Amino acid sequence: MKKQKTKAVRKIVSLLLIAVMLFTLPGIPVLAKTTEETDNEAESVERTGETREMPSNPVHHCTQKNDGSDYTEWSYVYFGSYPQSEVTGDDLTEEIIGASYDANGDAWVNGVKYRRISQKNINNTQHFGYVAYRYFRWERIKWRVLKNNGDTLFVIADQGLDCKDYHEERMSITWENASLRNWLNNDFYVTAFSIKEQQAILEQIVLNEDCIFSHGTTEGGNDTNDKIFLLSTSDMTNLEYGFCGDQMYTFSESRMMQTSDYAYVMGADDAEKNEDYSGNCSWWLRSPGDLSKTAAYVPYYGTVQPLGCYVDYFDLERV
């Protein structure tokens, strides 16, 4: 679906949320082996009880070029649900518009769940436009498999799901106390996953490394116990996870991410003005930047920016 473009109201855009987590294989109802399976196909598999080949570990193919031409063979799974595709045109019926939306902006219409948002719900208004509401369909979340050890899967969202600040106030902060960590392990956790799915997600000891690219050393803070979290700068050159193992400043397809319609309208950074990276987004890492008020991130062209940007917004002039 082509995203609606609107005039930017400011030069500040929030970075995108790309979540990772570890969960048990028995808790996964739908498996997809290195395919671009649609949500409808995934739901059909879940209903009929078909079996799929177990997901394999990623295989990265390096082209030795700094142009994003490398690629990774990914396996995928579907797990949890979240608002993703926008409902527009003839698909936006009077029933959907007139439904009784709850305090979260959600409603069921003919067995399908929808979310309605207004400007007061979003991180910034850059992509919202001038309508009162916009509507999105809840869909199964597609995850890339970073590692399958036989009993559990370590996965990352296949696209940006939402738009959040690393922390809601510009201040010295580490991952332990970041508002984004709290939101992931509470709001997102209970919103995106059913009780049964929550039982399959495993809590992990997350190592929070210092930033070694600063003039001194920006501390990463205490290690944390998380169910949902973000990747670190060192993760982004880990071949075992399917990422380009070259220097982190290499333009790499393996680190590029697209944005969902929902995340885009919520205010996510987007490469819409660059045809080579159309639809790609920038996304947060949990590692600290060169200052205690900054956090590392991955820009839309797939490098890693360990020096980071301010935790409460993404300043385009700082990149």
Tab-separated table of C-alpha atoms in Angstrom:
chain	number	residue	atom	x	y	z
A	1	MET	CA	0.000	0.000	0.000
A	2	LYS	CA	1.423	3.398	-0.935
A	3	LYS	CA	1.869	5.547	2.132
A	4	GLN	CA	0.208	8.955	2.188
A	5	LYS	CA	2.790	11.729	2.091
A	6	THR	CA	2.204	14.946	3.955
A	7	LYS	CA	4.194	18.104	4.491
A	8	ALA	CA	6.655	17.765	7.376
A	9	VAL	CA	5.752	19.978	10.314
A	10	ARG	CA	9.199	19.766	11.938
A	11	LYS	CA	12.650	18.245	11.414
A	12	ILE	CA	12.336	15.843	14.336
A	13	VAL	CA	11.219	12.277	13.740
A	14	SER	CA	11.187	9.489	16.281
A	15	LEU	CA	13.059	6.285	15.671
A	16	LEU	CA	11.314	3.002	15.164
A	17	LEU	CA	10.786	0.044	17.409
A	18	ILE	CA	12.304	-3.259	16.243
A	19	ALA	CA	11.779	-5.743	19.079
A	20	VAL	CA	13.604	-8.999	19.756
A	21	MET	CA	12.783	-11.864	22.103
A	22	LEU	CA	13.402	-15.543	22.854
A	23	PHE	CA	10.609	-18.094	23.051
A	24	THR	CA	10.063	-21.826	23.109
A	25	LEU	CA	9.398	-23.787	19.940
A	26	PRO	CA	6.258	-25.509	21.309
A	27	GLY	CA	4.708	-22.055	21.740
A	28	ILE	CA	4.811	-21.266	18.022
A	29	PRO	CA	1.675	-22.256	16.075
A	30	VAL	CA	2.838	-21.145	12.622
A	31	LEU	CA	6.224	-21.734	11.004
A	32	ALA	CA	7.422	-20.458	7.634
A	33	LYS	CA	10.678	-21.592	5.997
A	34	THR	CA	12.476	-18.784	4.094
A	35	THR	CA	9.292	-17.633	2.388
A	36	GLU	CA	7.375	-14.388	2.075
A	37	GLU	CA	4.221	-15.986	3.406
A	38	THR	CA	1.176	-13.750	3.697
A	39	ASP	CA	-0.788	-13.243	6.893
A	40	ASN	CA	-3.825	-14.938	5.356
A	41	GLU	CA	-1.742	-18.006	4.513
A	42	ALA	CA	-0.299	-18.038	8.008
A	43	GLU	CA	-3.740	-17.884	9.587
A	44	SER	CA	-4.916	-20.696	7.315
A	45	VAL	CA	-2.030	-22.875	8.476
A	46	GLU	CA	-2.897	-22.169	12.112
A	47	ARG	CA	-6.563	-23.080	11.603
A	48	THR	CA	-5.945	-26.287	9.662
A	49	GLY	CA	-3.082	-27.490	11.846
A	50	GLU	CA	-0.681	-27.973	8.927
A	51	THR	CA	2.935	-28.550	9.836
A	52	ARG	CA	5.841	-26.607	8.432
A	53	GLU	CA	9.540	-27.283	8.291
A	54	MET	CA	11.312	-26.081	11.393
A	55	PRO	CA	12.981	-22.679	10.908
A	56	SER	CA	16.693	-22.750	10.235
A	57	ASN	CA	19.434	-20.376	11.306
A	58	PRO	CA	20.108	-17.398	9.016
A	59	VAL	CA	22.767	-17.528	6.312
A	60	HIS	CA	24.387	-14.233	5.340
A	61	HIS	CA	25.837	-13.775	1.853
A	62	CYS	CA	28.481	-11.058	1.747
A	63	THR	CA	29.232	-9.489	-1.647
A	64	GLN	CA	32.290	-7.582	-0.351
A	65	LYS	CA	30.638	-4.376	-1.559
A	66	ASN	CA	29.627	-1.361	0.501
A	67	ASP	CA	26.364	-0.868	-1.385
A	68	GLY	CA	23.707	-2.923	0.420
A	69	SER	CA	23.905	-5.743	-2.129
A	70	ASP	CA	24.621	-8.377	0.529
A	71	TYR	CA	21.647	-10.505	1.538
A	72	THR	CA	20.524	-13.021	4.139
A	73	GLU	CA	18.449	-16.187	3.838
A	74	TRP	CA	15.975	-15.833	6.692
A	75	SER	CA	13.468	-18.216	8.197
A	76	TYR	CA	10.253	-16.747	9.578
A	77	VAL	CA	7.627	-17.433	12.210
A	78	TYR	CA	4.305	-15.773	12.994
A	79	PHE	CA	3.683	-14.997	16.647
A	80	GLY	CA	1.464	-12.429	18.344
A	81	SER	CA	-0.610	-9.701	16.700
A	82	TYR	CA	-0.393	-5.942	16.288
A	83	PRO	CA	-2.040	-3.205	14.171
A	84	GLN	CA	-0.081	-3.006	10.916
A	85	SER	CA	-1.857	-2.397	7.579
A	86	GLU	CA	-3.866	0.775	7.091
A	87	VAL	CA	-7.477	0.456	5.996
A	88	THR	CA	-8.379	2.992	3.317
A	89	GLY	CA	-10.622	3.536	0.291
A	90	ASP	CA	-13.464	1.081	-0.258
A	91	ASP	CA	-12.081	-1.175	2.481
A	92	LEU	CA	-12.832	1.501	5.071
A	93	THR	CA	-16.535	0.739	5.517
A	94	GLU	CA	-19.139	2.537	7.581
A	95	GLU	CA	-19.112	-0.433	9.938
A	96	ILE	CA	-15.427	0.106	10.691
A	97	ILE	CA	-15.793	3.872	11.035
A	98	GLY	CA	-18.831	3.600	13.290
A	99	ALA	CA	-17.613	0.731	15.479
A	100	SER	CA	-17.427	1.100	19.270
A	101	TYR	CA	-13.724	1.636	19.935
A	102	ASP	CA	-12.421	1.017	23.449
A	103	ALA	CA	-9.993	3.125	25.484
A	104	ASN	CA	-7.078	1.658	23.515
A	105	GLY	CA	-8.716	2.570	20.213
A	106	ASP	CA	-9.566	-1.045	19.333
A	107	ALA	CA	-12.773	-2.609	18.030
A	108	TRP	CA	-13.920	-5.868	16.431
A	109	VAL	CA	-15.898	-5.758	13.183
A	110	ASN	CA	-17.079	-9.025	11.583
A	111	GLY	CA	-14.401	-11.033	13.360
A	112	VAL	CA	-11.533	-8.665	12.465
A	113	LYS	CA	-9.813	-6.392	14.979
A	114	TYR	CA	-9.109	-2.761	14.066
A	115	ARG	CA	-7.320	0.143	15.726
A	116	ARG	CA	-8.350	3.774	15.322
A	117	ILE	CA	-5.873	6.565	16.087
A	118	SER	CA	-5.987	10.363	16.092
A	119	GLN	CA	-3.225	12.948	16.279
A	120	LYS	CA	-3.279	12.849	20.071
A	121	ASN	CA	-2.172	9.187	19.965
A	122	ILE	CA	0.962	9.607	17.858
A	123	ASN	CA	4.591	10.458	18.516
A	124	ASN	CA	4.657	13.296	15.984
A	125	THR	CA	2.360	14.510	13.227
A	126	GLN	CA	4.736	14.321	10.269
A	127	HIS	CA	2.866	11.538	8.452
A	128	PHE	CA	-0.637	11.811	9.887
A	129	GLY	CA	-2.326	14.307	7.580
A	130	TYR	CA	-5.438	16.334	8.289
A	131	VAL	CA	-8.107	13.691	8.860
A	132	ALA	CA	-9.679	13.116	12.277
A	133	TYR	CA	-8.840	9.407	12.450
A	134	ARG	CA	-6.875	6.722	10.640
A	135	TYR	CA	-7.662	3.021	10.841
A	136	PHE	CA	-5.448	-0.071	10.925
A	137	ARG	CA	-6.033	-3.819	10.760
A	138	TRP	CA	-4.553	-6.065	13.433
A	139	GLU	CA	-2.423	-8.797	11.835
A	140	ARG	CA	-0.151	-11.620	12.892
A	141	ILE	CA	3.411	-10.400	13.582
A	142	LYS	CA	6.075	-11.842	11.309
A	143	TRP	CA	9.478	-12.493	12.906
A	144	ARG	CA	12.888	-13.265	11.421
A	145	VAL	CA	14.707	-16.092	13.144
A	146	LEU	CA	18.113	-14.940	14.391
A	147	LYS	CA	18.952	-18.224	16.092
A	148	ASN	CA	17.336	-21.650	16.525
A	149	ASN	CA	19.104	-23.774	19.135
A	150	GLY	CA	16.633	-26.637	18.828
A	151	ASP	CA	14.468	-25.731	21.825
A	152	THR	CA	14.051	-21.975	21.523
A	153	LEU	CA	14.021	-19.271	18.870
A	154	PHE	CA	15.678	-15.870	19.126
A	155	VAL	CA	13.732	-13.603	16.775
A	156	ILE	CA	13.473	-10.029	15.540
A	157	ALA	CA	10.414	-8.319	14.089
A	158	ASP	CA	10.473	-8.415	10.280
A	159	GLN	CA	9.393	-4.782	10.091
A	160	GLY	CA	9.050	-1.753	12.334
A	161	LEU	CA	5.921	-2.166	14.451
A	162	ASP	CA	5.607	1.115	16.335
A	163	CYS	CA	7.246	4.496	16.889
A	164	LYS	CA	8.614	5.306	20.335
A	165	ASP	CA	11.327	7.429	21.909
A	166	TYR	CA	14.156	5.578	23.635
A	167	HIS	CA	13.269	7.685	26.640
A	168	GLU	CA	10.544	10.306	26.959
A	169	GLU	CA	12.850	12.929	28.495
A	170	ARG	CA	16.288	14.034	27.346
A	171	MET	CA	18.480	13.032	30.255
A	172	SER	CA	21.334	10.694	31.162
A	173	ILE	CA	19.753	7.253	30.901
A	174	THR	CA	20.691	3.619	30.388
A	175	TRP	CA	18.624	0.770	28.985
A	176	GLU	CA	17.709	-0.332	32.521
A	177	ASN	CA	15.635	2.804	33.163
A	178	ALA	CA	14.598	3.729	29.615
A	179	SER	CA	10.891	4.331	29.102
A	180	LEU	CA	11.073	2.204	25.938
A	181	ARG	CA	12.228	-0.827	27.948
A	182	ASN	CA	9.323	-0.361	30.347
A	183	TRP	CA	6.850	-0.018	27.473
A	184	LEU	CA	8.160	-3.139	25.706
A	185	ASN	CA	7.996	-5.374	28.767
A	186	ASN	CA	4.622	-4.123	29.928
A	187	ASP	CA	2.366	-2.367	27.402
A	188	PHE	CA	3.628	-4.098	24.256
A	189	TYR	CA	3.973	-7.469	25.980
A	190	VAL	CA	0.347	-7.619	27.127
A	191	THR	CA	-1.013	-5.954	23.976
A	192	ALA	CA	0.702	-8.024	21.276
A	193	PHE	CA	0.593	-11.470	22.886
A	194	SER	CA	-2.168	-13.658	24.277
A	195	ILE	CA	-1.830	-15.274	27.703
A	196	LYS	CA	-0.772	-18.532	26.043
A	197	GLU	CA	1.808	-16.717	23.898
A	198	GLN	CA	3.153	-14.844	26.927
A	199	GLN	CA	3.817	-18.197	28.594
A	200	ALA	CA	6.083	-19.175	25.681
A	201	ILE	CA	8.254	-16.033	25.936
A	202	LEU	CA	11.357	-16.523	28.047
A	203	GLU	CA	12.891	-13.880	30.280
A	204	GLN	CA	16.546	-13.259	29.441
A	205	ILE	CA	19.545	-11.747	31.179
A	206	VAL	CA	20.394	-8.906	28.795
A	207	LEU	CA	23.987	-7.673	28.792
A	208	ASN	CA	24.287	-3.914	28.511
A	209	GLU	CA	27.706	-3.033	27.147
A	210	ASP	CA	29.423	0.338	27.421
A	211	CYS	CA	29.861	2.505	24.347
A	212	ILE	CA	33.530	2.194	23.386
A	213	PHE	CA	33.201	4.703	20.546
A	214	SER	CA	32.852	7.742	22.781
A	215	HIS	CA	35.671	10.110	23.728
A	216	GLY	CA	35.615	8.456	27.123
A	217	THR	CA	33.371	5.502	27.865
A	218	THR	CA	29.613	5.921	28.072
A	219	GLU	CA	28.385	3.291	30.499
A	220	GLY	CA	25.735	0.820	29.422
A	221	GLY	CA	24.472	0.424	32.972
A	222	ASN	CA	23.348	-2.676	34.809
A	223	ASP	CA	22.422	-5.868	33.005
A	224	THR	CA	18.661	-6.407	32.900
A	225	ASN	CA	16.105	-9.210	32.936
A	226	ASP	CA	13.851	-8.692	29.922
A	227	LYS	CA	11.246	-10.575	27.961
A	228	ILE	CA	11.231	-8.072	25.093
A	229	PHE	CA	14.260	-5.932	24.280
A	230	LEU	CA	16.362	-4.330	21.529
A	231	LEU	CA	19.572	-5.532	19.915
A	232	SER	CA	22.973	-4.050	20.813
A	233	THR	CA	25.656	-2.530	18.599
A	234	SER	CA	27.782	-5.701	18.861
A	235	ASP	CA	24.785	-7.813	17.767
A	236	MET	CA	24.676	-5.893	14.492
A	237	THR	CA	27.921	-7.445	13.169
A	238	ASN	CA	27.124	-10.954	14.403
A	239	LEU	CA	27.182	-13.319	11.408
A	240	GLU	CA	25.485	-15.978	13.522
A	241	TYR	CA	22.409	-13.736	13.629
A	242	GLY	CA	22.495	-13.150	9.852
A	243	PHE	CA	23.970	-9.664	9.966
A	244	CYS	CA	26.870	-8.397	7.882
A	245	GLY	CA	30.083	-9.231	9.718
A	246	ASP	CA	32.068	-6.425	8.111
A	247	GLN	CA	32.600	-3.083	9.764
A	248	MET	CA	29.447	-1.590	11.201
A	249	TYR	CA	29.700	1.383	8.822
A	250	THR	CA	29.122	-0.892	5.816
A	251	PHE	CA	25.830	-0.314	3.986
A	252	SER	CA	24.138	-3.666	4.553
A	253	GLU	CA	20.826	-5.104	3.391
A	254	SER	CA	20.853	-7.475	6.362
A	255	ARG	CA	20.381	-4.527	8.727
A	256	MET	CA	17.745	-2.684	6.678
A	257	MET	CA	14.148	-2.656	7.888
A	258	GLN	CA	10.860	-1.585	6.378
A	259	THR	CA	8.101	0.103	8.355
A	260	SER	CA	4.513	-0.994	8.794
A	261	ASP	CA	1.751	1.425	7.816
A	262	TYR	CA	0.930	1.828	11.497
A	263	ALA	CA	4.478	2.686	12.579
A	264	TYR	CA	4.809	5.100	9.654
A	265	VAL	CA	1.678	7.038	10.594
A	266	MET	CA	2.704	6.971	14.267
A	267	GLY	CA	5.669	9.109	13.157
A	268	ALA	CA	8.536	6.783	12.280
A	269	ASP	CA	11.556	7.933	10.337
A	270	ASP	CA	11.261	6.850	6.714
A	271	ALA	CA	13.474	7.000	3.620
A	272	GLU	CA	10.625	8.108	1.379
A	273	LYS	CA	12.782	10.770	-0.310
A	274	ASN	CA	15.458	8.237	-1.268
A	275	GLU	CA	14.325	5.867	-4.017
A	276	ASP	CA	17.173	3.431	-3.328
A	277	TYR	CA	15.870	2.828	0.207
A	278	SER	CA	12.158	3.544	-0.199
A	279	GLY	CA	10.129	2.313	2.754
A	280	ASN	CA	13.177	1.669	4.937
A	281	CYS	CA	13.301	3.105	8.427
A	282	SER	CA	15.786	3.935	11.158
A	283	TRP	CA	15.570	1.919	14.359
A	284	TRP	CA	16.858	2.008	17.922
A	285	LEU	CA	19.490	-0.216	19.521
A	286	ARG	CA	19.674	-0.566	23.305
A	287	SER	CA	23.362	0.413	23.491
A	288	PRO	CA	24.365	3.883	24.712
A	289	GLY	CA	25.765	6.467	22.314
A	290	ASP	CA	28.798	8.699	22.799
A	291	LEU	CA	26.919	10.795	25.352
A	292	SER	CA	24.888	9.554	28.312
A	293	LYS	CA	21.836	11.272	26.789
A	294	THR	CA	22.131	9.380	23.487
A	295	ALA	CA	21.478	5.847	22.227
A	296	ALA	CA	22.810	3.957	19.217
A	297	TYR	CA	20.649	3.233	16.183
A	298	VAL	CA	20.580	1.763	12.675
A	299	PRO	CA	19.734	4.263	9.890
A	300	TYR	CA	17.607	3.287	6.900
A	301	TYR	CA	20.652	2.447	4.730
A	302	GLY	CA	21.801	-0.347	7.042
A	303	THR	CA	24.956	0.891	8.759
A	304	VAL	CA	25.287	1.110	12.532
A	305	GLN	CA	25.565	4.488	14.259
A	306	PRO	CA	27.243	3.764	17.620
A	307	LEU	CA	27.569	7.466	18.476
A	308	GLY	CA	23.777	7.614	18.470
A	309	CYS	CA	21.276	10.413	18.775
A	310	TYR	CA	19.397	11.996	21.654
A	311	VAL	CA	17.120	9.561	23.458
A	312	ASP	CA	13.987	11.714	23.204
A	313	TYR	CA	14.056	12.284	19.456
A	314	PHE	CA	15.845	11.644	16.188
A	315	ASP	CA	17.435	14.878	14.964
A	316	LEU	CA	18.011	14.557	11.213
A	317	GLU	CA	20.781	17.146	11.359
A	318	ARG	CA	22.781	14.966	13.760
A	319	VAL	CA	23.078	11.956	11.413
